[in-house]
Each structure stands twice: as C-alpha cells, then as structure tokens.
Short mmCIF file of C-alpha atoms in Angstrom, two decimals:
data_model
loop_
_atom_site.label_atom_id
_atom_site.label_comp_id
_atom_site.label_asym_id
_atom_site.label_seq_id
_atom_site.Cartn_x
_atom_site.Cartn_y
_atom_site.Cartn_z
CA MET A 1 20.52 -16.45 -75.83
CA THR A 2 16.83 -17.71 -74.97
CA VAL A 3 16.23 -14.53 -73.36
CA LEU A 4 18.02 -12.52 -75.95
CA SER A 5 17.02 -14.11 -78.46
CA ARG A 6 13.27 -13.31 -77.00
CA LEU A 7 13.22 -9.95 -76.87
CA GLN A 8 13.74 -8.82 -80.58
CA LEU A 9 12.31 -12.10 -82.63
CA ASP A 10 8.37 -13.45 -82.50
CA THR A 11 7.12 -16.60 -82.62
CA GLU A 12 6.97 -17.60 -86.59
CA VAL A 13 11.11 -15.69 -86.83
CA LEU A 14 12.45 -17.67 -83.32
CA GLU A 15 11.26 -21.21 -85.77
CA ARG A 16 12.75 -19.85 -88.36
CA LEU A 17 16.43 -20.41 -86.71
CA GLY A 18 15.79 -23.26 -85.99
CA GLN A 19 14.24 -22.91 -82.72
CA LYS A 20 11.02 -24.10 -80.86
CA SER A 21 8.75 -26.52 -82.30
CA ALA A 22 10.98 -26.16 -85.64
CA SER A 23 14.31 -27.88 -83.51
CA VAL A 24 12.41 -31.12 -84.06
CA PHE A 25 10.64 -30.44 -87.24
CA ALA A 26 12.30 -32.43 -89.62
CA PRO A 27 11.83 -31.64 -93.85
CA VAL A 28 9.81 -34.81 -95.72
CA GLU A 29 13.29 -34.95 -98.53
CA ALA A 30 16.64 -34.24 -96.70
CA PRO A 31 17.93 -31.03 -97.58
CA ASP A 32 21.22 -30.57 -99.40
CA PHE A 33 22.56 -28.61 -96.33
CA VAL A 34 22.27 -28.68 -92.72
CA PHE A 35 22.66 -24.93 -91.95
CA TYR A 36 24.12 -25.15 -88.52
CA THR A 37 23.74 -21.97 -86.28
CA GLY A 38 25.38 -22.46 -83.12
CA CYS A 39 24.12 -20.76 -80.17
CA ASN A 40 24.90 -17.42 -79.54
CA VAL A 41 24.36 -16.43 -83.06
CA LEU A 42 20.95 -16.54 -81.83
CA LYS A 43 21.53 -12.39 -79.64
CA THR A 44 22.29 -11.28 -82.35
CA PRO A 45 19.85 -12.63 -85.02
CA HIS A 46 19.91 -10.11 -87.84
CA ILE A 47 23.49 -12.05 -88.56
CA ALA A 48 21.96 -15.20 -89.35
CA LEU A 49 18.70 -14.33 -90.47
CA LEU A 50 20.88 -12.30 -93.52
CA ALA A 51 22.68 -16.26 -93.92
CA LEU A 52 19.48 -17.45 -94.42
CA ASP A 53 18.11 -14.17 -97.43
CA ILE A 54 21.14 -14.46 -99.02
CA MET A 55 20.65 -18.52 -99.73
CA ASP A 56 17.44 -18.30 -100.21
CA ALA A 57 18.48 -15.74 -102.83
CA LEU A 58 20.98 -18.52 -103.90
CA GLY A 59 18.26 -21.26 -104.26
CA VAL A 60 20.40 -23.22 -101.07
CA SER A 61 17.70 -26.48 -100.19
CA TYR A 62 18.73 -26.18 -96.44
CA GLN A 63 18.00 -27.48 -92.48
CA VAL A 64 18.78 -25.02 -89.79
CA MET A 65 19.45 -26.51 -86.86
CA GLY A 66 21.57 -24.25 -83.73
CA GLY A 67 20.94 -22.96 -80.10
CA PRO A 68 20.63 -24.74 -76.92
CA SER A 69 19.05 -28.00 -77.61
CA HIS A 70 22.50 -28.25 -80.62
CA CYS A 71 24.32 -27.67 -78.45
CA CYS A 72 28.22 -28.36 -79.80
CA GLY A 73 29.60 -29.96 -76.22
CA ILE A 74 32.45 -26.88 -76.20
CA ALA A 75 30.94 -25.48 -73.14
CA GLN A 76 30.97 -28.03 -70.66
CA LEU A 77 35.21 -28.84 -72.07
CA LYS A 78 35.35 -25.18 -70.61
CA SER A 79 34.42 -26.46 -67.74
CA GLY A 80 36.25 -29.72 -67.44
CA ASP A 81 32.97 -32.06 -68.20
CA ALA A 82 34.34 -34.20 -70.70
CA GLU A 83 32.02 -36.51 -70.41
CA MET A 84 29.47 -34.06 -70.91
CA ALA A 85 30.55 -32.63 -73.64
CA GLY A 86 31.24 -35.88 -75.79
CA ARG A 87 27.31 -36.63 -75.15
CA MET A 88 26.52 -33.20 -76.43
CA GLY A 89 28.83 -33.05 -79.24
CA SER A 90 27.56 -37.03 -80.19
CA ASN A 91 23.87 -35.66 -79.91
CA THR A 92 24.37 -32.91 -82.07
CA MET A 93 26.17 -35.20 -84.65
CA GLU A 94 23.41 -37.80 -84.72
CA LYS A 95 21.08 -34.76 -85.51
CA LEU A 96 23.14 -33.08 -88.14
CA SER A 97 23.68 -35.86 -90.55
CA HIS A 98 21.25 -35.65 -92.65
CA SER A 99 21.62 -33.37 -95.47
CA ASN A 100 21.97 -34.86 -99.69
CA SER A 101 25.72 -33.27 -99.90
CA GLY A 102 27.52 -34.54 -96.73
CA GLN A 103 28.33 -30.88 -95.49
CA VAL A 104 27.25 -28.49 -93.27
CA ILE A 105 27.62 -24.93 -93.50
CA SER A 106 28.38 -23.79 -89.58
CA TRP A 107 27.79 -20.37 -88.14
CA CYS A 108 30.10 -20.01 -85.15
CA PRO A 109 34.21 -20.13 -85.12
CA THR A 110 33.36 -22.58 -82.12
CA CYS A 111 30.99 -24.88 -83.07
CA TYR A 112 33.86 -25.19 -86.08
CA VAL A 113 35.59 -25.55 -85.00
CA GLN A 114 34.39 -28.25 -81.92
CA TYR A 115 33.91 -30.81 -84.69
CA THR A 116 36.24 -30.58 -86.82
CA GLU A 117 39.18 -30.48 -84.61
CA THR A 118 37.78 -32.55 -81.70
CA ILE A 119 34.84 -34.60 -82.28
CA LEU A 120 34.95 -35.75 -86.14
CA PRO A 121 38.52 -37.24 -86.21
CA THR A 122 37.83 -38.59 -82.87
CA VAL A 123 34.51 -40.69 -84.58
CA GLN A 124 36.67 -40.96 -88.15
CA ARG A 125 38.62 -43.28 -85.96
CA GLN A 126 36.21 -44.88 -84.26
CA ARG A 127 34.49 -45.70 -87.36
CA GLY A 128 36.48 -45.56 -90.42
CA SER A 129 34.70 -42.44 -91.30
CA ARG A 130 33.21 -39.11 -90.63
CA PRO A 131 29.30 -38.56 -90.82
CA PHE A 132 29.73 -35.28 -92.55
CA GLU A 133 32.23 -32.26 -93.58
CA MET A 134 31.77 -29.22 -91.86
CA ASN A 135 32.08 -25.85 -94.13
CA PRO A 136 32.25 -22.31 -92.67
CA PHE A 137 29.46 -19.62 -94.14
CA MET A 138 31.92 -16.95 -95.25
CA ARG A 139 33.70 -20.40 -97.10
CA PHE A 140 30.90 -21.69 -97.98
CA LEU A 141 29.89 -18.15 -99.82
CA GLY A 142 33.22 -17.36 -101.31
CA GLU A 143 33.02 -21.31 -103.32
CA ARG A 144 30.06 -19.19 -105.45
CA LEU A 145 31.09 -16.60 -106.13
CA ALA A 146 30.08 -16.10 -109.83
CA GLN A 147 26.82 -17.73 -108.20
CA LEU A 148 26.37 -14.74 -106.14
CA LYS A 149 28.35 -12.27 -108.01
CA PRO A 150 25.24 -11.56 -110.67
CA HIS A 151 22.31 -10.91 -106.90
CA LEU A 152 25.13 -7.98 -105.89
CA GLN A 153 22.84 -5.12 -107.73
CA ARG A 154 23.01 -1.75 -105.40
CA ARG A 155 25.63 0.19 -105.30
CA VAL A 156 26.32 0.80 -101.24
CA GLU A 157 28.84 3.58 -102.00
CA MET A 158 31.01 3.33 -98.48
CA ARG A 159 34.72 3.23 -97.64
CA VAL A 160 34.75 0.59 -95.37
CA ALA A 161 37.43 -1.37 -93.59
CA LEU A 162 37.08 -5.16 -92.26
CA HIS A 163 37.78 -6.59 -88.38
CA LYS A 164 39.63 -9.97 -88.96
CA HIS A 165 40.12 -12.35 -87.03
CA PRO A 166 42.17 -15.81 -88.59
CA GLY A 167 41.83 -18.43 -86.58
CA VAL A 168 39.76 -20.65 -88.87
CA ALA A 169 41.66 -20.57 -92.24
CA GLY A 170 40.28 -19.13 -95.47
CA VAL A 171 37.34 -16.71 -93.65
CA VAL A 172 39.44 -13.45 -93.54
CA GLU A 173 40.37 -14.37 -97.56
CA ALA A 174 36.78 -15.40 -98.14
CA ALA A 175 35.03 -11.93 -96.27
CA THR A 176 37.96 -10.41 -97.88
CA GLU A 177 37.07 -10.91 -101.97
CA ILE A 178 33.29 -11.24 -101.33
CA LEU A 179 33.26 -7.55 -100.18
CA THR A 180 35.00 -6.52 -102.93
CA MET A 181 32.64 -8.03 -105.25
CA VAL A 182 30.41 -5.81 -104.27
CA PRO A 183 29.83 -2.14 -106.20
CA GLY A 184 30.78 0.51 -104.80
CA ILE A 185 32.90 -0.36 -102.02
CA GLU A 186 35.70 0.81 -101.36
CA LEU A 187 37.95 -1.75 -99.22
CA VAL A 188 40.07 -0.38 -96.38
CA ASP A 189 43.23 -1.97 -94.55
CA LEU A 190 43.53 -0.45 -91.59
CA ASN A 191 46.89 -3.11 -90.90
CA GLN A 192 45.88 -3.38 -86.93
CA PRO A 193 46.86 -7.06 -85.97
CA ALA A 194 44.57 -9.86 -86.99
CA VAL A 195 44.69 -12.17 -82.97
CA GLY A 196 42.22 -15.34 -82.50
CA LEU A 197 39.74 -17.68 -83.45
CA GLN A 198 36.90 -13.82 -82.45
CA SER A 199 36.81 -11.52 -80.20
CA VAL A 200 35.83 -13.04 -77.72
CA ASN A 201 39.01 -16.03 -77.19
CA VAL A 202 40.46 -13.20 -76.45
CA GLY A 203 39.19 -12.61 -73.20
CA ALA A 204 41.77 -13.71 -71.60
CA LEU A 205 44.34 -11.14 -71.78
CA PRO A 206 41.07 -8.62 -70.91
CA LYS A 207 43.95 -5.12 -70.92
CA PHE A 208 44.86 -6.74 -74.60
CA LYS A 209 41.62 -6.89 -75.62
CA ARG A 210 40.27 -3.30 -74.53
CA GLU A 211 44.40 -1.82 -75.97
CA LEU A 212 43.25 -4.30 -79.69
CA GLN A 213 39.62 -2.51 -79.70
CA LEU A 214 40.56 0.82 -79.14
CA ARG A 215 43.95 1.08 -81.58
CA GLU A 216 41.14 -0.19 -84.29
CA LEU A 217 38.36 2.21 -83.29
CA GLU A 218 41.24 5.02 -83.52
CA ALA A 219 42.83 3.66 -87.12
CA ALA A 220 39.66 4.07 -88.34
CA HIS A 221 38.69 6.83 -87.46
CA ASP A 222 41.88 7.78 -88.52
CA ALA A 223 41.57 6.50 -91.86
CA GLY A 224 38.05 8.17 -92.77
CA VAL A 225 35.47 5.20 -92.80
CA ASP A 226 32.15 4.88 -93.59
CA ALA A 227 32.05 1.34 -91.44
CA LEU A 228 33.44 -0.88 -89.30
CA VAL A 229 32.75 -4.64 -90.60
CA ALA A 230 32.97 -7.83 -88.47
CA VAL A 231 32.50 -11.44 -89.57
CA TYR A 232 32.08 -13.39 -86.16
CA HIS A 233 28.93 -12.51 -83.70
CA SER A 234 31.36 -11.94 -80.75
CA ASP A 235 32.88 -9.34 -82.51
CA HIS A 236 29.27 -7.49 -83.61
CA ARG A 237 28.12 -8.19 -80.27
CA GLU A 238 31.57 -6.16 -78.32
CA LEU A 239 31.66 -3.41 -80.78
CA CYS A 240 28.35 -2.48 -82.00
CA ALA A 241 27.44 -0.26 -79.09
CA HIS A 242 30.40 1.93 -79.96
CA GLU A 243 28.88 2.94 -83.35
CA ARG A 244 27.37 5.71 -80.90
CA ASP A 245 31.01 7.32 -79.98
CA TRP A 246 32.18 7.65 -83.08
CA PRO A 247 32.34 8.78 -86.60
CA PHE A 248 31.55 5.70 -88.44
CA ARG A 249 28.57 2.69 -88.14
CA ILE A 250 29.61 -0.69 -87.05
CA LEU A 251 28.23 -3.69 -89.58
CA ASN A 252 28.52 -6.84 -90.17
CA ILE A 253 29.58 -8.01 -93.53
CA LEU A 254 26.36 -9.72 -94.51
CA GLU A 255 24.29 -6.14 -93.37
CA ILE A 256 26.31 -4.98 -96.59
CA VAL A 257 26.12 -8.19 -99.28
CA GLY A 258 21.99 -7.47 -97.99
CA GLU A 259 22.19 -4.37 -99.16
CA SER A 260 23.64 -4.84 -102.37
CA MET A 261 21.03 -7.70 -102.99
CA GLY A 262 17.97 -5.50 -101.69
CA LEU A 263 17.81 -7.87 -98.47
CA HIS A 264 17.75 -5.98 -95.25
CA ARG A 265 17.31 -7.28 -91.77
CA ARG A 266 16.98 -4.96 -88.16
CA ASP A 267 20.25 -5.13 -85.64
CA ARG A 268 17.52 -4.52 -83.40
CA TYR A 269 20.40 -5.87 -80.28
CA LYS A 270 22.86 -2.74 -82.00
CA GLU A 271 19.40 -0.54 -81.58
CA LEU A 272 19.09 -2.02 -77.36
CA LYS A 273 22.53 -2.18 -76.50
CA ILE A 274 23.29 2.04 -77.37
CA MET A 275 20.24 2.79 -74.94
CA GLN A 276 22.91 1.47 -72.09
CA ASP A 277 19.52 2.00 -69.97
CA ALA A 278 18.23 -1.56 -68.76
CA ASP A 279 15.14 -0.78 -67.84
CA GLN A 280 14.87 1.73 -70.65
CA ILE A 281 15.30 -1.15 -72.59
CA VAL A 282 13.16 -3.82 -70.67
CA ALA A 283 10.45 -1.41 -71.44
CA ASP A 284 11.35 -1.17 -75.26
CA CYS A 285 10.63 -5.04 -75.44
CA GLY A 286 7.77 -4.86 -73.29
CA ASP A 287 5.22 -6.13 -75.87
CA LEU A 288 7.58 -9.38 -76.23
CA ILE A 289 8.26 -10.94 -72.97
CA ALA A 290 4.38 -10.52 -72.96
CA LYS A 291 4.15 -12.28 -75.82
CA HIS A 292 7.19 -15.05 -74.53
CA ALA A 293 5.40 -14.63 -71.21
CA LEU A 294 9.55 -13.95 -70.23
CA ASP A 295 9.54 -12.53 -66.56
CA PRO A 296 10.58 -9.21 -66.33
CA GLY A 297 13.21 -9.34 -63.77
CA HIS A 298 15.29 -12.05 -64.51
CA ALA A 299 14.57 -10.01 -68.31
CA ARG A 300 16.74 -7.63 -67.01
CA ASP A 301 18.90 -8.94 -64.85
CA VAL A 302 19.84 -10.74 -68.70
CA VAL A 303 19.70 -7.90 -70.69
CA VAL A 304 21.87 -6.41 -67.56
CA LYS A 305 24.94 -8.83 -67.54
CA VAL A 306 25.20 -10.11 -70.12
CA LEU A 307 23.60 -7.77 -73.53
CA LEU A 308 24.73 -4.64 -71.80
CA GLY A 309 27.97 -6.33 -69.37
CA ASP A 310 29.13 -7.68 -72.93
CA GLN A 311 31.60 -4.43 -72.93
CA PRO A 312 35.09 -5.50 -73.01
CA LEU A 313 36.28 -1.93 -74.34
CA PRO A 314 34.30 0.92 -72.31
CA LEU A 315 31.76 3.85 -73.95
CA LYS A 316 33.21 6.75 -73.45
CA GLY A 317 32.45 7.72 -70.50
CA GLY A 318 31.81 4.63 -68.87
CA ILE A 319 33.28 1.78 -67.01
CA LEU A 320 36.39 -1.20 -67.14
CA PRO A 321 33.66 -4.46 -67.19
CA GLU A 322 36.05 -5.53 -63.44
CA GLN A 323 34.33 -2.55 -61.76
CA ARG A 324 30.46 -3.99 -62.01
CA GLY A 325 30.02 -5.63 -60.11
CA ARG A 326 31.46 -3.10 -57.01
CA LEU A 327 27.90 -1.21 -58.29
CA VAL A 328 24.53 -0.96 -58.06
CA ALA A 329 22.39 -1.29 -61.68
CA PRO A 330 19.13 1.60 -60.83
CA SER A 331 16.40 -0.17 -61.21
#
C-alpha cells in the first residue's frame, strides 16, 4: 500500500488521506465524523478522494484516519497472532474514538466486520459500552439521499450494471438506490451470483472466482452496458484492467456519483495496470519515485507482485496467477 500510493500521489494529497504528518495530526475541534479508510483503498486512492470530495460537498465535518498506522488487526488475526491483532485493533480504536457524533464512517468492509463483529462487541462486554458506532460509507450516503439529490445536477448518460457483494447488510441496496438517483443512468441487472464480503474474500476458491468474474464480464457484454460498476476497492483492482479487452468501462460507483456532482479524480491505478509492463510503469512514475525517495528496484517488485499480480482472471492472452511464479519477469 505504501509504495503503490506513492507511485500515484504527491505528499500533499497523501496527507489529505491521513498519511505522513496528517496521520498524527489532531484537529483543534473534534469533527462530526471520523472517516476510516482502512489500508488497501489507498492503493486506488481516487476512490477515497472522491468519498472526501462528496462529504465536502455535503458539508460533512470529518477527520481522515487510515493506513498501516491505523490497522484494524485483521492481518495479524489471519496469521494466527491474536495478541498482536488485539493490540493493533485496540490502539486504532482509541484513535477513532474522537468525533462529536460518536460515529465512524468506514470504507473497507474487512475493517467494518473486524470492528463490528469482533472488537467493539468485546469492548462492550468488558466496559459496558462502545466508544463509537461504525457505518459503511455507502450506507452513510444512502441515509442522506435527500441531502445528496440536489447535488446530482449533471446527466450521466450510461447503461450500467452493478458488481455486487452482499456481505455487509444494506450496502448493495444503498448503492443501487444511489445509482438510480443519478440523472441519465440506466441500471441493468445482470442476474449474476452475489457472493461474499468483497472480491478478495472469494480468493480461497480461485477457480470458482475466475468463473464468476468471467461470467459477469460476458453477461455485461451481452447486456450491452457502458460500464460495470463496483463498490469496493478490491473489486476495482481485480477488474479494472479488463477494460482493455471488453467494450465497456470498469468504474467505481463514486466516479459516477462524482461525475453527476461535477467532481473528478483521475484513476491512475487503472492507467498503470492497463500498461501491463512493469518497466514502463516504473518509468512513468519516475518523478514520484524520486520525490518520495523510493528505491526503483523495490518499486518494480511491488508493481510486478502487487499491481500486475492482482489479476485473478487473466486478461486476454494472459496467464493464470498460479503460473506466474514459474516465469521470470522482464527486467
């Protein structure tokens, strides 16, 4: 996350997303909300930035927290280190507990589940109360449709399909309602299975996951959509490069909402991934590599393993993920 975000953003924008000095900055007055990015949405920072832009337009007061310094502890828990997971989660919980409303708006569904199903119930049993309540950003927007609607001024003439994961209750429903409010949007149901919390969580069944993604791309093609629209960042990472091979775009839902509101953020992640050439990507990011004092060799390794390697369903003419380890990447 640290390297990929720095291949796309300068210091000022990183600080807006709660990184570097802003990660320890405390506002003079407590905000209405804390916006908790989690870690991995910072690989696709245009999504997080659009969320902030939308809240700015709605007049929402917030402080951004996230990244490795605000880990929810899920990585440690999955590796079997429950003690460290507890420490990380508790440390971040204390940082998140400073808003006027007692509300945290979360982006990452994994962080949301980690807090609402594990950490906060445990703390409530120990202390008798919770330090805050957490609400996913899509549900947060869905609860403010009357406030949002006047900002949706521009028509977005597109026929779109929603990529769905129903693991967090109410998110798909909120996303559907928001899309139908955007002037010009025609929402098409592809009648495909909606599975799991987000795309990355289906990774335990790689063949099944590839079949799901291929069938959805084929269904989107057959339905003649202009765009396949995802909510979560992990879905966008895995799907976005397929835009190269199919006659429709891969977008995040906030890009459509933002377009109708007159907001735009460049999807640099997709631009880089579609290049499909690690050397070209590193060269294209040379200015930011120098500005952030990154090691170009390490940056290239991250590009190969994390950016280009995050491709469960190969692009047309590509190779399966399990075959990549037997190949030597071009230097």
